[in-house]
Amino acid sequence: QTLIDGQLLALQKPPATDPAPAAGLSTRTVFSQSFGADSNLNNAITATNVTLTYPDADLDLPLAKAYQPQAGGATTTVLQWTGLVPQGQHIWLLQAEGHARHTARQTTRYQQAELHATWLQNPQAAEQWIGRADYTQLHWGGKKLYNSERLGLQRQWVHAFDATSCRTAAGLELENRRYPGSSTLDGLYRGAVVTVVCQQQGSLNFQLRTGLDQPHRAGRVGGQQRQSEARAQWQFKACGNQWVAEYSLQLQQDASGYSPLLSRNAARRIVRQALRLETSRQLDWPAFGDPQWFASADIARQASNLQAFVTSRKAVQTGLRWAWPRDAAGRNGAKTSGKVADEEH
């Protein structure tokens, strides 16, 4: 969930009590610096050897150490800018976000840039249209690995239950995905998405999406891909800290065989699960700008019927986060993105 999603979440209040936004542009800038450890910096497969399936016999080959999981430390820098522009009843939410991870090896460093623009028809209404455009670019190991452009349109409805306010949205998405170093992997994704967001003292966010990724060129390994995803996020307060728990489940099914050398051209199936837990606390450090301390733990596992696509990863990090302007209580009140570049490739 990016920072702009958090801004959208802040608008999920009953229409009767949500005041109209002030006129003009209001902005927020967030900077965070963290360090930690990762069990699989290079996103390598878990196997130490790969079996190649030939017509007459199978050949078991060991993987070179460079292609096995590399554990180590990493520092991550994140800079986010968000702007809110009211236009009568309409609202524009704009965001620019950059991530940079530094590791000892050049091959496991990455830089990721994202641009988002979201149009809300009328956040105070019982129903509204929401349009969204996103752009993402990822550089890995000094090379441009991936970029995408996404357009989305959703219809949103308000549901109020006593002190709980919920909004349900359903719509369509279109995403162009490109891999500059491997253009045969390029594809166009078309799909549907359903989101439910509920707020009381904390917040719950559920999202389901499913669709087809059609290759730009014939001959892409695996052909057309059926992709589905379920995400859940819970934000709450406990023990004096703010907590965020996130879980995601992603499914991918290829329409045709991946390679005759892998399980005799079996169609690839992938199941990816990820769990993230973050806690944060405001620090009373005026000399340092009253930053927010945060710490997080990530666990991700990918299962597949093809040995060459089974991966796992564990990571922990901690750091400080600053936001400008601060709110009236002097709190930064910002949340870093839970989306990591590892999910982009």
CSV table of C-alpha atoms in Angstrom, one decimal:
chain,number,residue,atom,x,y,z
A,1,GLN,CA,0.0,0.0,0.0
A,2,THR,CA,1.5,3.3,-1.1
A,3,LEU,CA,1.2,6.6,0.8
A,4,ILE,CA,-1.5,7.8,-1.6
A,5,ASP,CA,-3.6,4.7,-0.6
A,6,GLY,CA,-3.2,5.9,3.0
A,7,GLN,CA,-4.5,9.3,2.0
A,8,LEU,CA,-7.5,7.7,0.3
A,9,LEU,CA,-8.1,5.7,3.5
A,10,ALA,CA,-8.2,8.9,5.5
A,11,LEU,CA,-11.2,10.0,3.3
A,12,GLN,CA,-13.2,6.9,4.3
A,13,LYS,CA,-15.5,8.6,6.8
A,14,PRO,CA,-19.2,9.1,6.9
A,15,PRO,CA,-20.2,11.8,4.4
A,16,ALA,CA,-22.2,13.8,7.0
A,17,THR,CA,-19.2,14.3,9.3
A,18,ASP,CA,-16.4,14.7,6.7
A,19,PRO,CA,-15.7,18.4,6.3
A,20,ALA,CA,-15.0,19.8,2.8
A,21,PRO,CA,-11.3,20.0,2.1
A,22,ALA,CA,-9.7,23.5,2.2
A,23,ALA,CA,-9.3,25.2,-1.2
A,24,GLY,CA,-5.9,25.2,-2.8
A,25,LEU,CA,-3.0,22.7,-2.9
A,26,SER,CA,-2.0,21.0,0.3
A,27,THR,CA,1.1,18.8,0.4
A,28,ARG,CA,3.0,16.4,2.5
A,29,THR,CA,6.6,15.2,2.2
A,30,VAL,CA,7.9,12.1,3.9
A,31,PHE,CA,11.5,10.9,4.1
A,32,SER,CA,12.6,7.7,5.8
A,33,GLN,CA,16.0,6.0,6.3
A,34,SER,CA,16.2,2.4,7.5
A,35,PHE,CA,18.7,-0.5,7.7
A,36,GLY,CA,18.2,-4.2,8.2
A,37,ALA,CA,19.0,-7.7,7.0
A,38,ASP,CA,17.6,-9.8,4.2
A,39,SER,CA,17.9,-13.6,3.6
A,40,ASN,CA,17.5,-13.4,-0.2
A,41,LEU,CA,18.8,-10.1,-1.5
A,42,ASN,CA,19.0,-11.4,-5.1
A,43,ASN,CA,15.6,-13.1,-5.2
A,44,ALA,CA,17.2,-16.4,-6.0
A,45,ILE,CA,15.5,-19.8,-6.1
A,46,THR,CA,15.8,-22.0,-3.0
A,47,ALA,CA,17.1,-25.1,-4.8
A,48,THR,CA,20.8,-25.7,-5.0
A,49,ASN,CA,20.4,-27.7,-8.3
A,50,VAL,CA,18.0,-27.8,-11.2
A,51,THR,CA,16.8,-30.9,-13.1
A,52,LEU,CA,16.6,-30.6,-16.9
A,53,THR,CA,14.2,-33.0,-18.6
A,54,TYR,CA,15.4,-34.4,-21.9
A,55,PRO,CA,13.5,-37.0,-23.9
A,56,ASP,CA,15.8,-39.9,-23.0
A,57,ALA,CA,17.0,-38.9,-19.6
A,58,ASP,CA,17.0,-36.2,-16.9
A,59,LEU,CA,20.1,-34.2,-16.1
A,60,ASP,CA,20.6,-32.8,-12.6
A,61,LEU,CA,22.8,-29.7,-12.6
A,62,PRO,CA,24.2,-27.8,-9.5
A,63,LEU,CA,23.6,-24.0,-9.4
A,64,ALA,CA,26.6,-21.7,-9.2
A,65,LYS,CA,26.8,-19.9,-5.9
A,66,ALA,CA,26.1,-16.6,-7.6
A,67,TYR,CA,22.6,-17.9,-8.4
A,68,GLN,CA,21.8,-19.1,-4.9
A,69,PRO,CA,20.2,-16.9,-2.2
A,70,GLN,CA,22.6,-14.2,-0.9
A,71,ALA,CA,21.9,-13.0,2.6
A,72,GLY,CA,23.2,-9.7,3.9
A,73,GLY,CA,22.5,-6.2,5.2
A,74,ALA,CA,20.8,-3.4,3.3
A,75,THR,CA,20.0,0.3,3.8
A,76,THR,CA,16.8,1.7,2.3
A,77,THR,CA,15.9,5.3,1.5
A,78,VAL,CA,12.4,6.4,0.7
A,79,LEU,CA,11.2,9.8,-0.4
A,80,GLN,CA,7.5,10.5,-0.9
A,81,TRP,CA,5.5,13.6,-1.9
A,82,THR,CA,1.8,13.8,-1.9
A,83,GLY,CA,-0.5,16.7,-3.0
A,84,LEU,CA,-4.2,17.1,-2.5
A,85,VAL,CA,-6.0,19.5,-4.9
A,86,PRO,CA,-9.8,20.1,-4.3
A,87,GLN,CA,-11.8,21.3,-7.3
A,88,GLY,CA,-15.3,22.0,-6.1
A,89,GLN,CA,-16.7,18.6,-5.0
A,90,HIS,CA,-13.9,16.8,-6.8
A,91,ILE,CA,-10.5,15.9,-5.4
A,92,TRP,CA,-7.2,15.1,-7.1
A,93,LEU,CA,-4.6,13.1,-5.1
A,94,LEU,CA,-1.1,13.3,-6.6
A,95,GLN,CA,2.0,11.4,-5.5
A,96,ALA,CA,5.6,10.9,-6.5
A,97,GLU,CA,7.6,8.2,-4.6
A,98,GLY,CA,11.2,7.0,-4.8
A,99,HIS,CA,12.9,4.0,-3.2
A,100,ALA,CA,16.6,3.2,-3.2
A,101,ARG,CA,18.2,0.1,-1.6
A,102,HIS,CA,22.0,0.0,-1.1
A,103,THR,CA,23.8,-3.3,-0.5
A,104,ALA,CA,27.4,-4.4,-0.5
A,105,ARG,CA,27.0,-5.9,-4.0
A,106,GLN,CA,26.0,-3.7,-7.0
A,107,THR,CA,24.0,-6.6,-8.4
A,108,THR,CA,21.5,-6.5,-5.5
A,109,ARG,CA,20.9,-2.8,-5.4
A,110,TYR,CA,17.7,-1.3,-6.8
A,111,GLN,CA,16.0,2.0,-7.4
A,112,GLN,CA,12.2,2.3,-7.9
A,113,ALA,CA,10.2,5.4,-8.9
A,114,GLU,CA,6.4,5.7,-8.9
A,115,LEU,CA,3.9,8.3,-10.0
A,116,HIS,CA,0.2,8.2,-9.1
A,117,ALA,CA,-2.7,10.4,-9.9
A,118,THR,CA,-6.2,9.7,-8.5
A,119,TRP,CA,-9.4,11.6,-9.2
A,120,LEU,CA,-12.3,11.3,-6.7
A,121,GLN,CA,-15.7,12.5,-7.9
A,122,ASN,CA,-17.1,13.5,-4.5
A,123,PRO,CA,-15.7,11.9,-1.3
A,124,GLN,CA,-18.6,13.3,0.7
A,125,ALA,CA,-21.2,11.5,-1.4
A,126,ALA,CA,-22.8,8.1,-0.8
A,127,GLU,CA,-21.6,7.0,-4.2
A,128,GLN,CA,-18.8,8.2,-6.4
A,129,TRP,CA,-16.5,7.4,-9.3
A,130,ILE,CA,-12.7,7.0,-8.8
A,131,GLY,CA,-10.2,7.2,-11.6
A,132,ARG,CA,-6.5,6.4,-11.2
A,133,ALA,CA,-3.4,6.4,-13.3
A,134,ASP,CA,0.0,5.0,-12.2
A,135,TYR,CA,3.5,4.7,-13.5
A,136,THR,CA,6.2,2.5,-12.1
A,137,GLN,CA,9.9,2.1,-13.1
A,138,LEU,CA,12.4,-0.3,-11.5
A,139,HIS,CA,16.2,-0.4,-12.0
A,140,TRP,CA,17.9,-3.5,-10.6
A,141,GLY,CA,21.7,-4.0,-10.4
A,142,GLY,CA,22.3,-0.9,-12.5
A,143,LYS,CA,20.0,-1.9,-15.3
A,144,LYS,CA,16.4,-0.9,-16.1
A,145,LEU,CA,14.4,-4.1,-15.3
A,146,TYR,CA,10.7,-3.2,-15.5
A,147,ASN,CA,8.2,-0.4,-16.1
A,148,SER,CA,4.5,-0.2,-16.2
A,149,GLU,CA,1.6,2.1,-16.9
A,150,ARG,CA,-1.8,1.4,-15.3
A,151,LEU,CA,-5.2,2.9,-15.7
A,152,GLY,CA,-8.2,2.1,-13.4
A,153,LEU,CA,-11.8,3.2,-13.0
A,154,GLN,CA,-14.0,2.2,-10.0
A,155,ARG,CA,-17.4,2.9,-8.6
A,156,GLN,CA,-17.5,3.3,-4.8
A,157,TRP,CA,-20.4,3.0,-2.3
A,158,VAL,CA,-20.6,4.0,1.4
A,159,HIS,CA,-21.9,1.6,4.0
A,160,ALA,CA,-22.3,2.8,7.6
A,161,PHE,CA,-22.8,0.4,10.6
A,162,ASP,CA,-23.1,2.3,13.9
A,163,ALA,CA,-19.6,3.7,14.5
A,164,THR,CA,-18.0,1.8,11.6
A,165,SER,CA,-17.8,3.4,8.2
A,166,CYS,CA,-17.1,1.1,5.2
A,167,ARG,CA,-16.7,1.8,1.5
A,168,THR,CA,-16.9,-0.8,-1.2
A,169,ALA,CA,-15.4,-0.2,-4.7
A,170,ALA,CA,-15.5,-2.3,-7.9
A,171,GLY,CA,-14.0,-1.6,-11.2
A,172,LEU,CA,-11.7,-2.4,-14.1
A,173,GLU,CA,-7.9,-2.1,-14.6
A,174,LEU,CA,-5.6,-1.9,-17.6
A,175,GLU,CA,-1.9,-2.2,-17.3
A,176,ASN,CA,0.9,-2.2,-19.8
A,177,ARG,CA,4.0,-4.1,-18.5
A,178,ARG,CA,7.4,-3.9,-20.2
A,179,TYR,CA,10.8,-5.6,-19.5
A,180,PRO,CA,13.5,-3.7,-21.4
A,181,GLY,CA,16.0,-6.4,-21.0
A,182,SER,CA,13.6,-9.2,-22.0
A,183,SER,CA,11.0,-7.7,-24.4
A,184,THR,CA,9.5,-11.2,-25.1
A,185,LEU,CA,8.0,-11.0,-21.5
A,186,ASP,CA,6.1,-7.8,-22.3
A,187,GLY,CA,2.3,-8.0,-21.8
A,188,LEU,CA,-1.0,-6.2,-21.4
A,189,TYR,CA,-3.0,-6.9,-18.3
A,190,ARG,CA,-6.8,-6.5,-18.2
A,191,GLY,CA,-8.7,-7.3,-15.1
A,192,ALA,CA,-11.3,-6.5,-12.4
A,193,VAL,CA,-10.8,-5.3,-8.8
A,194,VAL,CA,-13.0,-5.1,-5.7
A,195,THR,CA,-11.9,-3.2,-2.6
A,196,VAL,CA,-13.6,-2.9,0.8
A,197,VAL,CA,-12.3,-0.4,3.4
A,198,CYS,CA,-13.7,-0.1,6.9
A,199,GLN,CA,-12.8,2.4,9.6
A,200,GLN,CA,-13.6,2.6,13.3
A,201,GLN,CA,-10.7,3.1,15.8
A,202,GLY,CA,-8.4,1.2,13.4
A,203,SER,CA,-9.0,0.3,9.8
A,204,LEU,CA,-9.4,-2.9,7.7
A,205,ASN,CA,-8.7,-3.0,4.0
A,206,PHE,CA,-9.5,-6.0,1.7
A,207,GLN,CA,-8.8,-6.2,-2.0
A,208,LEU,CA,-9.4,-8.8,-4.6
A,209,ARG,CA,-8.3,-8.6,-8.3
A,210,THR,CA,-8.2,-11.0,-11.1
A,211,GLY,CA,-7.4,-10.8,-14.8
A,212,LEU,CA,-5.4,-11.9,-17.9
A,213,ASP,CA,-1.9,-10.9,-19.0
A,214,GLN,CA,-1.8,-11.1,-22.7
A,215,PRO,CA,1.7,-11.2,-24.3
A,216,HIS,CA,2.6,-8.5,-26.8
A,217,ARG,CA,4.4,-11.0,-29.0
A,218,ALA,CA,3.6,-14.6,-29.8
A,219,GLY,CA,6.1,-17.0,-28.4
A,220,ARG,CA,6.3,-15.7,-24.8
A,221,VAL,CA,7.2,-18.6,-22.6
A,222,GLY,CA,4.0,-19.8,-20.9
A,223,GLY,CA,1.8,-17.7,-23.2
A,224,GLN,CA,-1.2,-16.0,-21.7
A,225,GLN,CA,-1.2,-15.7,-17.9
A,226,ARG,CA,-4.2,-15.9,-15.5
A,227,GLN,CA,-3.4,-13.8,-12.5
A,228,SER,CA,-5.3,-13.4,-9.2
A,229,GLU,CA,-4.5,-11.6,-6.0
A,230,ALA,CA,-6.0,-11.2,-2.5
A,231,ARG,CA,-4.7,-8.6,0.0
A,232,ALA,CA,-5.7,-7.7,3.5
A,233,GLN,CA,-4.4,-4.9,5.7
A,234,TRP,CA,-5.2,-4.1,9.4
A,235,GLN,CA,-4.1,-0.9,11.0
A,236,PHE,CA,-4.5,-0.6,14.8
A,237,LYS,CA,-3.0,0.8,18.0
A,238,ALA,CA,-1.6,-1.4,20.8
A,239,CYS,CA,1.0,-1.0,23.6
A,240,GLY,CA,1.4,2.7,22.8
A,241,ASN,CA,2.5,1.9,19.2
A,242,GLN,CA,0.8,2.1,15.8
A,243,TRP,CA,0.7,-1.3,14.0
A,244,VAL,CA,0.2,-2.4,10.4
A,245,ALA,CA,-0.3,-6.0,9.5
A,246,GLU,CA,-0.5,-7.0,5.8
A,247,TYR,CA,-1.0,-10.4,4.0
A,248,SER,CA,-1.1,-11.1,0.3
A,249,LEU,CA,-1.8,-14.2,-1.8
A,250,GLN,CA,-1.0,-14.2,-5.5
A,251,LEU,CA,-1.8,-16.9,-8.0
A,252,GLN,CA,-0.5,-17.3,-11.5
A,253,GLN,CA,-1.4,-19.9,-14.1
A,254,ASP,CA,0.3,-20.1,-17.6
A,255,ALA,CA,-1.8,-21.2,-20.5
A,256,SER,CA,0.9,-23.2,-22.2
A,257,GLY,CA,4.2,-25.0,-21.3
A,258,TYR,CA,7.1,-23.1,-20.0
A,259,SER,CA,10.0,-25.1,-21.4
A,260,PRO,CA,10.6,-28.7,-22.6
A,261,LEU,CA,13.6,-28.8,-20.3
A,262,LEU,CA,11.5,-28.0,-17.2
A,263,SER,CA,9.1,-30.9,-16.1
A,264,ARG,CA,8.7,-31.8,-19.8
A,265,ASN,CA,7.0,-28.5,-20.8
A,266,ALA,CA,4.5,-28.4,-18.0
A,267,ALA,CA,2.4,-25.2,-17.7
A,268,ARG,CA,3.8,-23.1,-14.8
A,269,ARG,CA,1.7,-22.6,-11.7
A,270,ILE,CA,2.8,-20.1,-9.0
A,271,VAL,CA,1.4,-19.4,-5.5
A,272,ARG,CA,3.1,-16.5,-3.8
A,273,GLN,CA,2.3,-15.5,-0.1
A,274,ALA,CA,3.7,-12.6,1.8
A,275,LEU,CA,3.2,-11.4,5.4
A,276,ARG,CA,4.4,-8.0,6.7
A,277,LEU,CA,4.2,-6.6,10.2
A,278,GLU,CA,5.2,-3.0,11.1
A,279,THR,CA,5.2,-1.1,14.3
A,280,SER,CA,5.9,2.6,14.8
A,281,ARG,CA,6.1,5.1,17.6
A,282,GLN,CA,6.4,8.9,17.7
A,283,LEU,CA,9.7,10.1,19.3
A,284,ASP,CA,9.9,13.4,21.3
A,285,TRP,CA,13.2,14.5,19.8
A,286,PRO,CA,12.8,18.2,18.9
A,287,ALA,CA,16.4,18.6,18.1
A,288,PHE,CA,16.1,16.0,15.4
A,289,GLY,CA,12.7,17.1,14.0
A,290,ASP,CA,10.5,14.7,16.2
A,291,PRO,CA,10.9,11.7,13.9
A,292,GLN,CA,8.9,8.5,13.9
A,293,TRP,CA,10.7,5.3,14.8
A,294,PHE,CA,9.5,2.2,12.9
A,295,ALA,CA,10.5,-1.5,12.6
A,296,SER,CA,9.2,-4.2,10.3
A,297,ALA,CA,9.4,-7.9,9.5
A,298,ASP,CA,8.7,-9.5,6.2
A,299,ILE,CA,8.2,-13.2,5.2
A,300,ALA,CA,7.5,-14.2,1.6
A,301,ARG,CA,7.3,-17.7,0.0
A,302,GLN,CA,6.7,-18.7,-3.5
A,303,ALA,CA,5.6,-22.2,-4.4
A,304,SER,CA,5.5,-23.6,-7.9
A,305,ASN,CA,5.2,-26.9,-9.8
A,306,LEU,CA,8.4,-26.0,-11.5
A,307,GLN,CA,11.5,-26.2,-9.3
A,308,ALA,CA,13.1,-23.2,-10.9
A,309,PHE,CA,10.4,-20.8,-9.5
A,310,VAL,CA,10.4,-21.8,-5.8
A,311,THR,CA,11.7,-19.0,-3.6
A,312,SER,CA,11.6,-17.7,0.0
A,313,ARG,CA,12.6,-14.6,1.7
A,314,LYS,CA,12.8,-13.2,5.3
A,315,ALA,CA,13.7,-9.6,6.1
A,316,VAL,CA,13.8,-7.2,9.1
A,317,GLN,CA,14.5,-3.5,9.2
A,318,THR,CA,14.3,-0.5,11.4
A,319,GLY,CA,14.7,3.2,10.9
A,320,LEU,CA,13.4,6.7,11.3
A,321,ARG,CA,10.8,8.6,9.3
A,322,TRP,CA,10.2,12.4,9.1
A,323,ALA,CA,7.1,14.1,7.6
A,324,TRP,CA,6.5,17.8,6.7
A,325,PRO,CA,4.4,19.5,7.7
A,326,ARG,CA,3.8,17.8,11.0
A,327,ASP,CA,0.2,17.8,12.4
A,328,ALA,CA,-0.9,19.9,15.4
A,329,ALA,CA,0.3,17.3,17.9
A,330,GLY,CA,3.7,17.5,16.4
A,331,ARG,CA,3.4,14.0,15.0
A,332,ASN,CA,4.7,12.9,11.7
A,333,GLY,CA,1.8,10.5,11.2
A,334,ALA,CA,3.1,9.0,8.0
A,335,LYS,CA,3.3,5.5,6.9
A,336,THR,CA,5.9,4.1,4.6
A,337,SER,CA,5.0,2.0,1.5
A,338,GLY,CA,4.6,-1.7,2.2
A,339,LYS,CA,5.2,-2.5,-1.5
A,340,VAL,CA,8.8,-3.6,-2.2
A,341,ALA,CA,10.5,-3.9,-5.5
A,342,ASP,CA,10.9,-7.6,-5.0
A,343,GLU,CA,7.2,-8.0,-6.0
A,344,GLU,CA,7.7,-6.3,-9.3
A,345,HIS,CA,9.7,-9.0,-11.0
